[in-house]
Coordinates of C-alpha atoms in Angstrom, one line a residue:
X1 CA -3.0 120.3 150.4
X2 CA 0.2 119.9 148.4
X3 CA 3.5 120.6 150.1
X4 CA 6.1 122.5 148.1
X5 CA 9.2 124.7 148.6
X6 CA 10.4 127.8 146.7
X7 CA 13.2 130.3 146.6
X8 CA 12.0 133.8 146.0
X9 CA 14.4 136.6 144.9
X10 CA 13.2 140.2 145.1
X11 CA 14.9 143.3 143.8
X12 CA 14.1 147.0 144.1
X13 CA 14.0 149.2 147.1
X14 CA 13.7 146.3 149.6
X15 CA 16.4 146.9 152.1
X16 CA 16.1 149.4 155.0
X17 CA 12.4 149.7 154.5
X18 CA 11.1 146.9 156.8
X19 CA 10.7 144.4 153.9
X20 CA 12.2 141.4 155.8
X21 CA 9.9 142.0 158.7
X22 CA 7.0 142.2 156.2
X23 CA 8.1 138.8 154.8
X24 CA 8.4 137.4 158.3
X25 CA 4.9 138.5 159.2
X26 CA 3.3 137.3 156.0
X27 CA 5.1 133.9 156.0
X28 CA 4.1 133.2 159.6
X29 CA 0.5 134.2 159.0
X30 CA 0.4 131.7 156.1
X31 CA 2.1 129.0 158.2
X32 CA 5.1 128.9 156.0
X33 CA 8.6 127.8 157.3
X34 CA 12.0 129.0 156.1
X35 CA 13.9 132.3 156.1
X36 CA 14.5 135.7 154.5
X37 CA 17.8 137.6 154.3
X38 CA 19.3 140.7 152.7
X39 CA 21.9 140.1 150.0
X40 CA 25.0 142.2 149.3
X41 CA 23.5 143.5 146.0
X42 CA 20.7 145.1 148.0
X43 CA 18.1 142.5 147.0
X44 CA 16.3 140.1 149.3
X45 CA 16.2 136.3 149.1
X46 CA 13.6 134.1 150.8
X47 CA 13.3 130.3 151.0
X48 CA 9.9 128.9 152.1
X49 CA 8.3 125.6 152.6
X50 CA 4.6 124.7 153.2
X51 CA 1.4 124.5 151.3
X52 CA 1.8 125.3 147.7
X53 CA -1.2 127.7 147.6
X54 CA 0.2 129.5 150.7
X55 CA 3.5 129.9 148.9
X56 CA 1.7 131.4 145.9
X57 CA -0.1 133.8 148.2
X58 CA 3.2 134.7 149.8
X59 CA 4.8 135.4 146.4
X60 CA 1.9 137.7 145.4
X61 CA 2.2 139.6 148.7
X62 CA 6.0 140.0 148.2
X63 CA 5.3 141.2 144.7
X64 CA 3.1 144.0 146.1
X65 CA 5.7 144.7 148.8
X66 CA 5.6 146.4 152.1
X67 CA 4.3 150.0 152.3
X68 CA 7.8 151.6 152.2
X69 CA 9.3 149.2 149.6
X70 CA 9.3 149.3 145.8
X71 CA 9.6 145.9 144.1
X72 CA 11.0 146.1 140.6
X73 CA 11.5 142.4 139.9
X74 CA 10.7 139.1 141.6
X75 CA 11.6 135.5 140.6
X76 CA 10.4 132.2 142.0
X77 CA 12.1 128.9 141.7
X78 CA 10.0 125.9 142.8
X79 CA 11.8 123.1 144.6
X80 CA 10.8 119.8 146.3
X81 CA 9.5 120.0 149.9
X82 CA 12.1 118.7 152.5
X83 CA 10.6 119.6 155.8
X84 CA 14.0 121.0 156.9
X85 CA 12.6 124.1 158.6
X86 CA 10.7 124.3 161.9
X87 CA 9.9 128.1 161.8
X88 CA 10.3 131.2 159.7
X89 CA 13.0 133.6 160.6
X90 CA 15.1 136.5 159.5
X91 CA 18.7 135.7 158.8
X92 CA 21.2 138.5 159.5

């Protein structure tokens, strides 16, 4: 197991469609820690830490999106693991 961190930025129809709750559920199921929040430009940003393979799985799930969302673009920036998070949450 290799620990890593990543920032994932998602654009498309991802606000008002349950996308953050989708992220929360998937991240917790993968034992990832971090957060997800809506941005003013109607995109969503998520920062996660945990097993690198789990982060890759999370990224792929976000790429597919929740049933009501439409993901048009997704970026990932890999970072060093810090262990700063103790859970995964939605930031308002």
